[in-house]
Amino acid sequence: MKPVGAPNRAELSPARDETPSNAGDGSAWEQVFNRSNLFSALDRVEKNAGAPGSDGLRVDELRSHLKDHWLVIRASLDAETYRPMPVRRVEIPKPDGGVRLLGIPSVLDRLIQQALAQALTPLFEPRFSVYSYGFRPGRSAHQAVAAAQAYVQDGYDWVVDIDLEKFFDRVNHDMLMARVARVVKDKRVLRLIRRYLESGVLVNGVVHDTDEGTPQGGPLSPLLANILLDDLDRELERRGHRFVRYADDCNIYVQSPRAGERVLASVRQFLEQELKLKVNEKKSAVAKAGQRKFLGFSFFRRDGAVRVRVAPQALDRMREKLRHLTRRTRHGTLDEILERINRQVMGWAGYFRLADTPSTFQTLDEWLCRRLRQLIWKRWKRGKTRWRELVKLGVPPDKAGLGAVGTSPWRMAKSPVVNMALSNTYFRRQGLVSLAERYRQLRRT
């Protein structure tokens, strides 16, 4: 797959328009709450679904709730007496240890935040950097990876990998609001955004004040993150760096480790002094680009070209998910298990189709089928039941007798007799999606 080149610096001028035409006319409130924008936001919230917030109202109850209460809600918004509900705190385990703190707003607040994000995004998009890819219309993680690949191909094969420590929990509200106010002139919108920042967090039934941070999980948070980190983009552009930023994940590409250490020190100082953000020293590093992962991918050289592969950590996470879905004590029919596996497989293959390593997908396919053989073998009872099942699946009776006894299910899952009965083709006929085949299909499109 041909990599997309890094952006031309000449493109920066039109992308950094300081005064979008509708930024200062005071009409942002009307844009947020006009009928078409609200219905569009409602459709998005319903499509995204998700768990209830702190008030327990479900997404499928939102439309009827709005029919009964919207006039009162809108009146309170216009009177600026509306107060958002505290977000419900949820802890999500991180792949590398620790937890990620998510804040789940009420579905009504998700609607209002989505309406805000839709109305404000066109005001900020012309100002954002061409080097920023995260949570922006028409931009993607694949484009970010391709831009990084182009830098490495051009000889900038050392990376300054900057990880911001608990970024979404440590955003300074005053600094953020000052940057929003550079573009948004409608005071009502500014005050509503601040109320969302200060709405509090519900933890174990107790509401805690939020003096800093923008809860990760709300529709407005990605836009606010890009607004604050746009100052970092401006500074890196001013210094002439080659970089790629995806939300709070920023990689800067240089030509030597010495240059990388200088850049890391100066960028750390900028972040801490100018934006009051802390660099995670344990996760940030200067290293060869191929030694670090970026958005689930890593790089390697083959035949003089820089290629993309699935990062080992991302592959390990996928194996762990599939291991959970195929554990020997798993309940449910084979059809139900395959349906859950296919959902994982389709999404994973779709995202990692950028990788130039088809063997990764083939190897994972084979491992997954062995996991399924183990599960089925364990479900068959010992002795005659296993013999009957093997014969039923086409194994000659004399050979089935050899396969009907064995040691561990994992070892038996690799035996020739069990492989004959429960071949990869057998699982395809049962409806299992092949990772390797799905990868090939996506690469052809």
mmCIF file with all atom_site columns, N, CA and C in Angstrom, residues 56 76 98 109 117-118 128 132 138 144 156 181 183 326 336 369 382 387 394 439:
data_model
loop_
_atom_site.group_PDB
_atom_site.id
_atom_site.type_symbol
_atom_site.label_atom_id
_atom_site.label_alt_id
_atom_site.label_comp_id
_atom_site.label_asym_id
_atom_site.label_entity_id
_atom_site.label_seq_id
_atom_site.pdbx_PDB_ins_code
_atom_site.Cartn_x
_atom_site.Cartn_y
_atom_site.Cartn_z
_atom_site.occupancy
_atom_site.B_iso_or_equiv
_atom_site.pdbx_formal_charge
_atom_site.auth_seq_id
_atom_site.auth_comp_id
_atom_site.auth_asym_id
_atom_site.auth_atom_id
_atom_site.pdbx_PDB_model_num
ATOM 1  N N  . GLY A 1 56  ? -29.445 7.476   35.120 1.00 0.00 ? 56  GLY A N  1
ATOM 2  C CA . GLY A 1 56  ? -30.036 6.195   34.758 1.00 0.00 ? 56  GLY A CA 1
ATOM 3  C C  . GLY A 1 56  ? -30.856 6.196   33.487 1.00 0.00 ? 56  GLY A C  1
ATOM 4  N N  . SER A 1 76  ? -34.586 26.525  30.282 1.00 0.00 ? 76  SER A N  1
ATOM 5  C CA . SER A 1 76  ? -33.540 26.623  31.303 1.00 0.00 ? 76  SER A CA 1
ATOM 6  C C  . SER A 1 76  ? -32.181 26.887  30.661 1.00 0.00 ? 76  SER A C  1
ATOM 7  N N  . GLY A 1 98  ? -2.601  -0.362  34.860 1.00 0.00 ? 98  GLY A N  1
ATOM 8  C CA . GLY A 1 98  ? -3.314  0.821   35.302 1.00 0.00 ? 98  GLY A CA 1
ATOM 9  C C  . GLY A 1 98  ? -4.720  0.853   34.731 1.00 0.00 ? 98  GLY A C  1
ATOM 10 N N  . ASP A 1 109 ? -27.170 15.157  28.427 1.00 0.00 ? 109 ASP A N  1
ATOM 11 C CA . ASP A 1 109 ? -25.948 15.947  28.304 1.00 0.00 ? 109 ASP A CA 1
ATOM 12 C C  . ASP A 1 109 ? -25.112 15.506  27.103 1.00 0.00 ? 109 ASP A C  1
ATOM 13 N N  . ALA A 1 117 ? -20.469 20.307  19.915 1.00 0.00 ? 117 ALA A N  1
ATOM 14 C CA . ALA A 1 117 ? -19.323 19.885  19.102 1.00 0.00 ? 117 ALA A CA 1
ATOM 15 C C  . ALA A 1 117 ? -19.590 20.104  17.617 1.00 0.00 ? 117 ALA A C  1
ATOM 16 N N  . GLN A 1 118 ? -20.813 19.794  17.171 1.00 0.00 ? 118 GLN A N  1
ATOM 17 C CA . GLN A 1 118 ? -21.149 19.948  15.752 1.00 0.00 ? 118 GLN A CA 1
ATOM 18 C C  . GLN A 1 118 ? -21.148 21.409  15.328 1.00 0.00 ? 118 GLN A C  1
ATOM 19 N N  . PHE A 1 128 ? -6.856  24.485  12.789 1.00 0.00 ? 128 PHE A N  1
ATOM 20 C CA . PHE A 1 128 ? -6.059  23.369  13.267 1.00 0.00 ? 128 PHE A CA 1
ATOM 21 C C  . PHE A 1 128 ? -4.940  23.007  12.288 1.00 0.00 ? 128 PHE A C  1
ATOM 22 N N  . SER A 1 132 ? -2.212  17.428  12.683 1.00 0.00 ? 132 SER A N  1
ATOM 23 C CA . SER A 1 132 ? -3.108  16.875  13.701 1.00 0.00 ? 132 SER A CA 1
ATOM 24 C C  . SER A 1 132 ? -4.161  16.014  13.010 1.00 0.00 ? 132 SER A C  1
ATOM 25 N N  . GLY A 1 138 ? -12.758 13.924  8.207  1.00 0.00 ? 138 GLY A N  1
ATOM 26 C CA . GLY A 1 138 ? -11.944 13.634  7.041  1.00 0.00 ? 138 GLY A CA 1
ATOM 27 C C  . GLY A 1 138 ? -10.534 13.204  7.352  1.00 0.00 ? 138 GLY A C  1
ATOM 28 N N  . ALA A 1 144 ? -2.464  9.310   9.818  1.00 0.00 ? 144 ALA A N  1
ATOM 29 C CA . ALA A 1 144 ? -1.394  9.663   10.751 1.00 0.00 ? 144 ALA A CA 1
ATOM 30 C C  . ALA A 1 144 ? -0.241  8.676   10.641 1.00 0.00 ? 144 ALA A C  1
ATOM 31 N N  . TYR A 1 156 ? 14.200  10.347  8.710  1.00 0.00 ? 156 TYR A N  1
ATOM 32 C CA . TYR A 1 156 ? 13.952  10.819  10.077 1.00 0.00 ? 156 TYR A CA 1
ATOM 33 C C  . TYR A 1 156 ? 13.475  9.618   10.899 1.00 0.00 ? 156 TYR A C  1
ATOM 34 N N  . ALA A 1 181 ? -12.207 30.827  23.822 1.00 0.00 ? 181 ALA A N  1
ATOM 35 C CA . ALA A 1 181 ? -12.699 32.200  23.671 1.00 0.00 ? 181 ALA A CA 1
ATOM 36 C C  . ALA A 1 181 ? -11.969 32.978  22.582 1.00 0.00 ? 181 ALA A C  1
ATOM 37 N N  . VAL A 1 183 ? -11.918 32.105  19.640 1.00 0.00 ? 183 VAL A N  1
ATOM 38 C CA . VAL A 1 183 ? -12.750 31.934  18.450 1.00 0.00 ? 183 VAL A CA 1
ATOM 39 C C  . VAL A 1 183 ? -14.229 32.134  18.763 1.00 0.00 ? 183 VAL A C  1
ATOM 40 N N  . THR A 1 326 ? -12.679 -17.832 23.521 1.00 0.00 ? 326 THR A N  1
ATOM 41 C CA . THR A 1 326 ? -12.572 -19.265 23.200 1.00 0.00 ? 326 THR A CA 1
ATOM 42 C C  . THR A 1 326 ? -12.091 -20.092 24.389 1.00 0.00 ? 326 THR A C  1
ATOM 43 N N  . GLU A 1 336 ? -23.052 -18.961 18.494 1.00 0.00 ? 336 GLU A N  1
ATOM 44 C CA . GLU A 1 336 ? -22.991 -17.746 19.310 1.00 0.00 ? 336 GLU A CA 1
ATOM 45 C C  . GLU A 1 336 ? -21.545 -17.313 19.540 1.00 0.00 ? 336 GLU A C  1
ATOM 46 N N  . CYS A 1 369 ? -8.131  -21.081 15.125 1.00 0.00 ? 369 CYS A N  1
ATOM 47 C CA . CYS A 1 369 ? -8.782  -22.364 14.852 1.00 0.00 ? 369 CYS A CA 1
ATOM 48 C C  . CYS A 1 369 ? -8.336  -23.426 15.848 1.00 0.00 ? 369 CYS A C  1
ATOM 49 N N  . ARG A 1 382 ? -15.198 -37.908 27.093 1.00 0.00 ? 382 ARG A N  1
ATOM 50 C CA . ARG A 1 382 ? -14.165 -38.881 26.768 1.00 0.00 ? 382 ARG A CA 1
ATOM 51 C C  . ARG A 1 382 ? -14.756 -40.154 26.162 1.00 0.00 ? 382 ARG A C  1
ATOM 52 N N  . TRP A 1 387 ? -15.165 -40.505 19.886 1.00 0.00 ? 387 TRP A N  1
ATOM 53 C CA . TRP A 1 387 ? -15.026 -41.364 18.706 1.00 0.00 ? 387 TRP A CA 1
ATOM 54 C C  . TRP A 1 387 ? -16.188 -41.129 17.741 1.00 0.00 ? 387 TRP A C  1
ATOM 55 N N  . GLY A 1 394 ? -16.257 -37.272 9.498  1.00 0.00 ? 394 GLY A N  1
ATOM 56 C CA . GLY A 1 394 ? -15.561 -37.793 8.332  1.00 0.00 ? 394 GLY A CA 1
ATOM 57 C C  . GLY A 1 394 ? -14.259 -38.501 8.595  1.00 0.00 ? 394 GLY A C  1
ATOM 58 N N  . TYR A 1 439 ? -8.319  -9.682  5.368  1.00 0.00 ? 439 TYR A N  1
ATOM 59 C CA . TYR A 1 439 ? -7.185  -8.784  5.133  1.00 0.00 ? 439 TYR A CA 1
ATOM 60 C C  . TYR A 1 439 ? -6.924  -8.646  3.634  1.00 0.00 ? 439 TYR A C  1
#
